[in-house]
């Protein structure tokens, strides 16, 4: 963004520099077009004061015209709002995304935008942080003109044309907010209720509403004071640090590397023009929709005619709904269907999404290897099965990778791209790029049971079961996790996805055994403590919401409202008595520490094994795939915030109390990081490399 005044003096766009800490609100550096340099938010160095500069621009006697090209985000837009006029190129994007970084627009943005475009529209932009196109900005009244030509030339021309006109009516800080239809207090109460519900503990959206309320109810100068006070609380909270870490973590994971030395910048992806999806169950449908929405022609293969007919209808509906939401045409023409696997002969990449059955998947990979072009990439959407075994069924195992989508696949942002020892760097690069084009946060992970996300989850789930055995209820465990920021606790999620899913896996793994026995060995499987509670519920037909009961009761099959179940409480009491378990009072802190530290400990093992390249990879997986609260950065960031010595100490404590639970035994990488002075999370990758080289 550049600014021009009527006498052609240029207000040069400044390179981002300087501090953006709270006290920097009156001492901020000038932001670049993408807003403030997020990396500098923690620095102590100070730069040119932004707020006084914006005030000086606005108070000036010469018309100041902002020429907006590319992005005008955050401080960039706030600067433009200080100008008397704004002209945007038609391809420009504008927004106040501070909330996504745990902040609010604190260089007057929360005070000027509502005065300019009205409270409801400003609330929408400030609370969501969404970017708008130049056309929408014009419609909202944020910009005065949109041009398809050279924006700077247009701004100069415009400035000359308005030179000499009075500017009082162009100074936004002197405006009152346009009146709202209806009661202002009622509007803010309603918005605040919605925001608190959706924010689930995030403080920035709430502060954004409070700041806009100040704009609507206070004179400008007092509104600015309120903006500054609110920003001070945000800046000193850990949430802003977590969200800013997450911003860079998302970008870091796209620069993938593998232990064998393959790297993103040395591996060119293959062109992908057409894709096939095999299997049109829930996952296959979502994947096909996400591909078509990303503009890829997709051939979907489903051998069961009835399923195929149903899937065609469902996929079309999903595409139409999505298109309506986004205001675009439904990409129905991208989809074709077949019941014959021969239909994939001309595609560049296949995503197999049939049932989690190794025998079936192996057969399909043999068929694909025979039918597809020799250089076609063959991907499996398995969530747990061994990608190498599938690769070994094909002519070109180097062209096989896992693409683990999360349900619903057209909605969830996460994609784990699983490489095996034989996957070529090019295959990995191609799947990573495809994921990016589908709008996913794609994370490259090594092949091991459960990959990264589900491998860590196992340790967390196990603790949740053990806590029930020791005296907790599903309600106690869930409320501790929900209080932490998860949208649903483990037991509610389990009821939603179906208890039978995990039961099937445990049966295949030889863990869930028929019949119940008592005595000390009843709860030991494969040499370690095991809780059969989930299996016992399944044996009674309690699969969760779909059967009307699971860890909670739902009134009827398909019911959605979880209520505590007295039957379950008596069942737990009987179970404990049968197994000689004396229930004790468990507090929410223990629930969090046991569930989360066990999961984090497994995260350290994953880093130690080189299955994930760095803590950022694990954190993105948990934030974008497993509902970890975004404002807590992810499990590894959280561990660093809690302090590695404390995590280690608590794990040691719980392992002493439960020596039959290996997941609670602190991992050697955690010990070594603590011994090396607990470096900040951004330095772990380096530290791990160094520790590995010392072995
Ligand atoms: C001095 C304080 C005064 C006022 C305070 C104002 C508050 C703010 O301004 S807060 C910042 C508001 N701005 C943003 O939130 C924008 C963040 N950036 C983005 O959303 C995107 O980068 C994008 C602008 C939409 C462009 O997206 P894309 O084209 O996909 O590029 P990226 O890969 O995201 O980015 C390229 C490269 O730039 C780095 N980067 C982008 N924005 C910033 C930023 N604001 N600060 C620091 N670095 C930024 C990004 O990390 C990438 O770098 P890599 O090294 O390649 O990772």
mmCIF file of N, CA and C and ligand atoms in Angstrom, residues 16-21 24-25 27-41 48 50 71 73-76 78 95-98 100-101 103-107 131 231 247-248 251-252 254-255 436, ligand 1:
data_model
loop_
_atom_site.group_PDB
_atom_site.id
_atom_site.type_symbol
_atom_site.label_atom_id
_atom_site.label_comp_id
_atom_site.label_asym_id
_atom_site.label_seq_id
_atom_site.Cartn_x
_atom_site.Cartn_y
_atom_site.Cartn_z
ATOM 1 N N UNK A 16 8.573 -3.081 7.181
ATOM 2 C CA UNK A 16 8.171 -3.380 8.556
ATOM 3 C C UNK A 16 9.389 -3.353 9.462
ATOM 4 N N UNK A 17 9.318 -2.653 10.535
ATOM 5 C CA UNK A 17 10.386 -2.728 11.518
ATOM 6 C C UNK A 17 9.859 -2.188 12.827
ATOM 7 N N UNK A 18 10.558 -2.465 13.885
ATOM 8 C CA UNK A 18 10.191 -1.857 15.153
ATOM 9 C C UNK A 18 9.328 -2.747 16.008
ATOM 10 N N UNK A 19 9.014 -2.290 17.153
ATOM 11 C CA UNK A 19 8.300 -3.138 18.092
ATOM 12 C C UNK A 19 6.799 -3.062 17.911
ATOM 13 N N UNK A 20 6.160 -4.118 18.337
ATOM 14 C CA UNK A 20 4.702 -4.129 18.269
ATOM 15 C C UNK A 20 4.167 -4.637 19.577
ATOM 16 N N UNK A 21 4.977 -4.535 20.603
ATOM 17 C CA UNK A 21 4.460 -4.941 21.897
ATOM 18 C C UNK A 21 3.461 -3.907 22.350
ATOM 19 N N UNK A 24 4.196 -0.488 22.440
ATOM 20 C CA UNK A 24 4.424 -0.010 21.090
ATOM 21 C C UNK A 24 3.168 0.556 20.448
ATOM 22 N N UNK A 25 2.048 0.509 21.131
ATOM 23 C CA UNK A 25 0.852 1.040 20.491
ATOM 24 C C UNK A 25 0.982 2.531 20.242
ATOM 25 N N UNK A 27 4.081 3.595 19.968
ATOM 26 C CA UNK A 27 5.447 3.690 19.459
ATOM 27 C C UNK A 27 5.649 2.713 18.316
ATOM 28 N N UNK A 28 4.570 2.294 17.730
ATOM 29 C CA UNK A 28 4.696 1.248 16.717
ATOM 30 C C UNK A 28 5.436 1.714 15.474
ATOM 31 N N UNK A 29 6.060 0.748 14.823
ATOM 32 C CA UNK A 29 6.664 1.036 13.534
ATOM 33 C C UNK A 29 5.569 1.059 12.488
ATOM 34 N N UNK A 30 5.881 1.618 11.337
ATOM 35 C CA UNK A 30 4.891 1.628 10.264
ATOM 36 C C UNK A 30 4.775 0.231 9.696
ATOM 37 N N UNK A 31 3.580 -0.284 9.530
ATOM 38 C CA UNK A 31 3.422 -1.635 9.026
ATOM 39 C C UNK A 31 3.566 -1.684 7.514
ATOM 40 N N UNK A 32 3.994 -2.821 6.996
ATOM 41 C CA UNK A 32 4.017 -3.027 5.557
ATOM 42 C C UNK A 32 2.634 -3.426 5.107
ATOM 43 N N UNK A 33 2.486 -3.758 3.833
ATOM 44 C CA UNK A 33 1.166 -4.068 3.310
ATOM 45 C C UNK A 33 0.516 -5.272 3.973
ATOM 46 N N UNK A 34 1.336 -6.235 4.444
ATOM 47 C CA UNK A 34 0.743 -7.401 5.096
ATOM 48 C C UNK A 34 0.519 -7.127 6.569
ATOM 49 N N UNK A 35 0.656 -5.873 6.972
ATOM 50 C CA UNK A 35 0.513 -5.528 8.375
ATOM 51 C C UNK A 35 1.865 -5.528 9.042
ATOM 52 N N UNK A 36 1.833 -5.549 10.375
ATOM 53 C CA UNK A 36 3.084 -5.531 11.124
ATOM 54 C C UNK A 36 3.865 -6.806 10.847
ATOM 55 N N UNK A 37 5.181 -6.719 11.014
ATOM 56 C CA UNK A 37 6.017 -7.912 10.899
ATOM 57 C C UNK A 37 5.817 -8.733 12.173
ATOM 58 N N UNK A 38 5.157 -9.862 12.026
ATOM 59 C CA UNK A 38 4.769 -10.646 13.205
ATOM 60 C C UNK A 38 6.009 -11.118 13.981
ATOM 61 N N UNK A 39 7.087 -11.322 13.247
ATOM 62 C CA UNK A 39 8.317 -11.800 13.914
ATOM 63 C C UNK A 39 8.824 -10.776 14.926
ATOM 64 N N UNK A 40 8.475 -9.520 14.722
ATOM 65 C CA UNK A 40 9.018 -8.476 15.583
ATOM 66 C C UNK A 40 8.146 -8.206 16.805
ATOM 67 N N UNK A 41 7.051 -8.928 16.926
ATOM 68 C CA UNK A 41 6.146 -8.636 18.036
ATOM 69 C C UNK A 41 6.816 -8.805 19.397
ATOM 70 N N UNK A 48 9.333 3.775 14.396
ATOM 71 C CA UNK A 48 8.580 5.032 14.330
ATOM 72 C C UNK A 48 7.173 4.851 14.887
ATOM 73 N N UNK A 50 3.429 4.581 15.271
ATOM 74 C CA UNK A 50 2.400 4.429 14.233
ATOM 75 C C UNK A 50 1.152 5.274 14.510
ATOM 76 N N UNK A 71 -1.975 -6.646 -0.710
ATOM 77 C CA UNK A 71 -2.667 -6.777 0.573
ATOM 78 C C UNK A 71 -2.619 -5.488 1.373
ATOM 79 N N UNK A 73 -3.482 -5.337 5.078
ATOM 80 C CA UNK A 73 -3.972 -6.111 6.223
ATOM 81 C C UNK A 73 -3.462 -5.496 7.515
ATOM 82 N N UNK A 74 -4.222 -5.636 8.577
ATOM 83 C CA UNK A 74 -3.769 -5.192 9.890
ATOM 84 C C UNK A 74 -3.363 -3.730 9.868
ATOM 85 N N UNK A 75 -2.122 -3.483 10.356
ATOM 86 C CA UNK A 75 -1.607 -2.114 10.404
ATOM 87 C C UNK A 75 -1.624 -1.447 9.041
ATOM 88 N N UNK A 76 -1.513 -2.237 7.964
ATOM 89 C CA UNK A 76 -1.556 -1.677 6.613
ATOM 90 C C UNK A 76 -2.898 -1.014 6.339
ATOM 91 N N UNK A 78 -5.015 -0.112 8.718
ATOM 92 C CA UNK A 78 -5.214 0.967 9.709
ATOM 93 C C UNK A 78 -4.592 2.271 9.205
ATOM 94 N N UNK A 95 -8.158 -6.313 5.060
ATOM 95 C CA UNK A 95 -8.698 -6.960 6.256
ATOM 96 C C UNK A 95 -7.975 -6.548 7.515
ATOM 97 N N UNK A 96 -8.603 -6.890 8.632
ATOM 98 C CA UNK A 96 -7.982 -6.667 9.942
ATOM 99 C C UNK A 96 -7.859 -8.041 10.613
ATOM 100 N N UNK A 97 -6.816 -8.807 10.245
ATOM 101 C CA UNK A 97 -6.731 -10.191 10.736
ATOM 102 C C UNK A 97 -6.100 -10.331 12.122
ATOM 103 N N UNK A 98 -5.946 -9.235 12.857
ATOM 104 C CA UNK A 98 -5.249 -9.305 14.145
ATOM 105 C C UNK A 98 -5.809 -10.384 15.068
ATOM 106 N N UNK A 100 -6.781 -13.245 14.510
ATOM 107 C CA UNK A 100 -6.209 -14.574 14.231
ATOM 108 C C UNK A 100 -4.814 -14.698 14.844
ATOM 109 N N UNK A 101 -4.247 -13.582 15.258
ATOM 110 C CA UNK A 101 -2.930 -13.596 15.915
ATOM 111 C C UNK A 101 -3.077 -13.316 17.409
ATOM 112 N N UNK A 103 -4.747 -10.820 18.754
ATOM 113 C CA UNK A 103 -4.688 -9.378 19.039
ATOM 114 C C UNK A 103 -5.970 -8.693 18.586
ATOM 115 N N UNK A 104 -5.984 -7.366 18.636
ATOM 116 C CA UNK A 104 -7.077 -6.611 18.029
ATOM 117 C C UNK A 104 -6.441 -5.463 17.242
ATOM 118 N N UNK A 105 -7.181 -4.859 16.323
ATOM 119 C CA UNK A 105 -6.578 -3.767 15.536
ATOM 120 C C UNK A 105 -6.381 -2.559 16.440
ATOM 121 N N UNK A 106 -5.141 -2.362 16.879
ATOM 122 C CA UNK A 106 -4.905 -1.415 17.965
ATOM 123 C C UNK A 106 -4.189 -0.148 17.514
ATOM 124 N N UNK A 107 -4.156 0.090 16.223
ATOM 125 C CA UNK A 107 -3.647 1.390 15.767
ATOM 126 C C UNK A 107 -4.834 2.199 15.255
ATOM 127 N N UNK A 131 -10.421 -11.640 5.130
ATOM 128 C CA UNK A 131 -9.986 -10.671 4.119
ATOM 129 C C UNK A 131 -11.155 -10.413 3.176
ATOM 130 N N UNK A 231 -5.778 -4.068 24.280
ATOM 131 C CA UNK A 231 -4.613 -4.645 23.606
ATOM 132 C C UNK A 231 -3.558 -5.049 24.626
ATOM 133 N N UNK A 247 1.024 -19.318 13.284
ATOM 134 C CA UNK A 247 1.103 -18.704 11.951
ATOM 135 C C UNK A 247 2.378 -19.183 11.243
ATOM 136 N N UNK A 248 3.509 -19.109 11.951
ATOM 137 C CA UNK A 248 4.771 -19.508 11.315
ATOM 138 C C UNK A 248 4.885 -21.036 11.219
ATOM 139 N N UNK A 251 3.459 -22.306 8.065
ATOM 140 C CA UNK A 251 4.329 -22.079 6.904
ATOM 141 C C UNK A 251 5.551 -22.987 6.976
ATOM 142 N N UNK A 252 6.016 -23.266 8.188
ATOM 143 C CA UNK A 252 7.218 -24.115 8.336
ATOM 144 C C UNK A 252 6.948 -25.538 7.846
ATOM 145 N N UNK A 254 5.291 -26.584 5.435
ATOM 146 C CA UNK A 254 5.328 -26.773 3.981
ATOM 147 C C UNK A 254 6.779 -26.927 3.502
ATOM 148 N N UNK A 255 7.735 -26.553 4.364
ATOM 149 C CA UNK A 255 9.150 -26.750 3.999
ATOM 150 C C UNK A 255 9.615 -28.070 4.610
ATOM 151 N N UNK A 436 -1.895 -28.871 -0.685
ATOM 152 C CA UNK A 436 -1.907 -27.392 -0.612
ATOM 153 C C UNK A 436 -2.969 -26.830 -1.554
HETATM 154 C C1 LIG B 1 4.144 -2.097 14.087
HETATM 155 C C2 LIG B 1 2.809 -2.486 14.611
HETATM 156 C C3 LIG B 1 1.762 -1.615 14.112
HETATM 157 C C4 LIG B 1 0.564 -2.010 13.937
HETATM 158 C C5 LIG B 1 0.111 -3.305 14.266
HETATM 159 C C6 LIG B 1 -0.728 -3.874 13.428
HETATM 160 C C7 LIG B 1 -1.149 -5.253 13.664
HETATM 161 C C8 LIG B 1 -0.836 -6.078 12.462
HETATM 162 O O1 LIG B 1 -0.604 -5.615 11.403
HETATM 163 S S1 LIG B 1 -0.854 -7.718 12.778
HETATM 164 C C9 LIG B 1 -0.376 -8.409 11.200
HETATM 165 C C10 LIG B 1 -1.554 -8.430 10.296
HETATM 166 N N1 LIG B 1 -1.215 -9.103 9.096
HETATM 167 C C11 LIG B 1 -1.445 -10.392 8.927
HETATM 168 O O2 LIG B 1 -1.947 -11.053 9.787
HETATM 169 C C12 LIG B 1 -1.065 -10.956 7.593
HETATM 170 C C13 LIG B 1 -0.340 -12.250 7.752
HETATM 171 N N2 LIG B 1 -0.011 -12.800 6.457
HETATM 172 C C14 LIG B 1 -0.890 -13.512 5.720
HETATM 173 O O3 LIG B 1 -2.025 -13.706 6.063
HETATM 174 C C15 LIG B 1 -0.382 -14.089 4.443
HETATM 175 O O4 LIG B 1 1.014 -14.128 4.515
HETATM 176 C C16 LIG B 1 -0.812 -13.282 3.208
HETATM 177 C C17 LIG B 1 -0.479 -11.818 3.361
HETATM 178 C C18 LIG B 1 -2.301 -13.468 2.993
HETATM 179 C C19 LIG B 1 -0.049 -13.822 1.958
HETATM 180 O O5 LIG B 1 -0.260 -15.203 1.857
HETATM 181 P P1 LIG B 1 0.659 -16.074 0.873
HETATM 182 O O6 LIG B 1 0.762 -15.403 -0.425
HETATM 183 O O7 LIG B 1 0.130 -17.474 0.942
HETATM 184 O O8 LIG B 1 2.123 -16.005 1.483
HETATM 185 P P2 LIG B 1 2.661 -16.623 2.835
HETATM 186 O O9 LIG B 1 3.347 -17.912 2.544
HETATM 187 O O10 LIG B 1 1.629 -16.630 3.890
HETATM 188 O O11 LIG B 1 3.731 -15.529 3.255
HETATM 189 C C20 LIG B 1 4.948 -15.357 2.531
HETATM 190 C C21 LIG B 1 6.038 -15.092 3.539
HETATM 191 O O12 LIG B 1 5.770 -13.871 4.200
HETATM 192 C C22 LIG B 1 5.744 -14.088 5.619
HETATM 193 N N3 LIG B 1 4.750 -13.159 6.177
HETATM 194 C C23 LIG B 1 3.526 -12.903 5.700
HETATM 195 N N4 LIG B 1 2.927 -11.972 6.454
HETATM 196 C C24 LIG B 1 3.801 -11.645 7.421
HETATM 197 C C25 LIG B 1 3.766 -10.742 8.503
HETATM 198 N N5 LIG B 1 2.711 -9.950 8.734
HETATM 199 N N6 LIG B 1 4.827 -10.665 9.304
HETATM 200 C C26 LIG B 1 5.933 -11.432 9.089
HETATM 201 N N7 LIG B 1 6.028 -12.323 8.061
HETATM 202 C C27 LIG B 1 4.973 -12.411 7.260
HETATM 203 C C28 LIG B 1 5.337 -15.534 5.768
HETATM 204 O O13 LIG B 1 5.743 -16.033 7.009
HETATM 205 C C29 LIG B 1 6.097 -16.152 4.618
HETATM 206 O O14 LIG B 1 7.437 -16.257 5.008
HETATM 207 P P3 LIG B 1 8.188 -17.630 4.912
HETATM 208 O O15 LIG B 1 9.564 -17.347 5.379
HETATM 209 O O16 LIG B 1 8.095 -18.057 3.489
HETATM 210 O O17 LIG B 1 7.460 -18.549 5.821
#
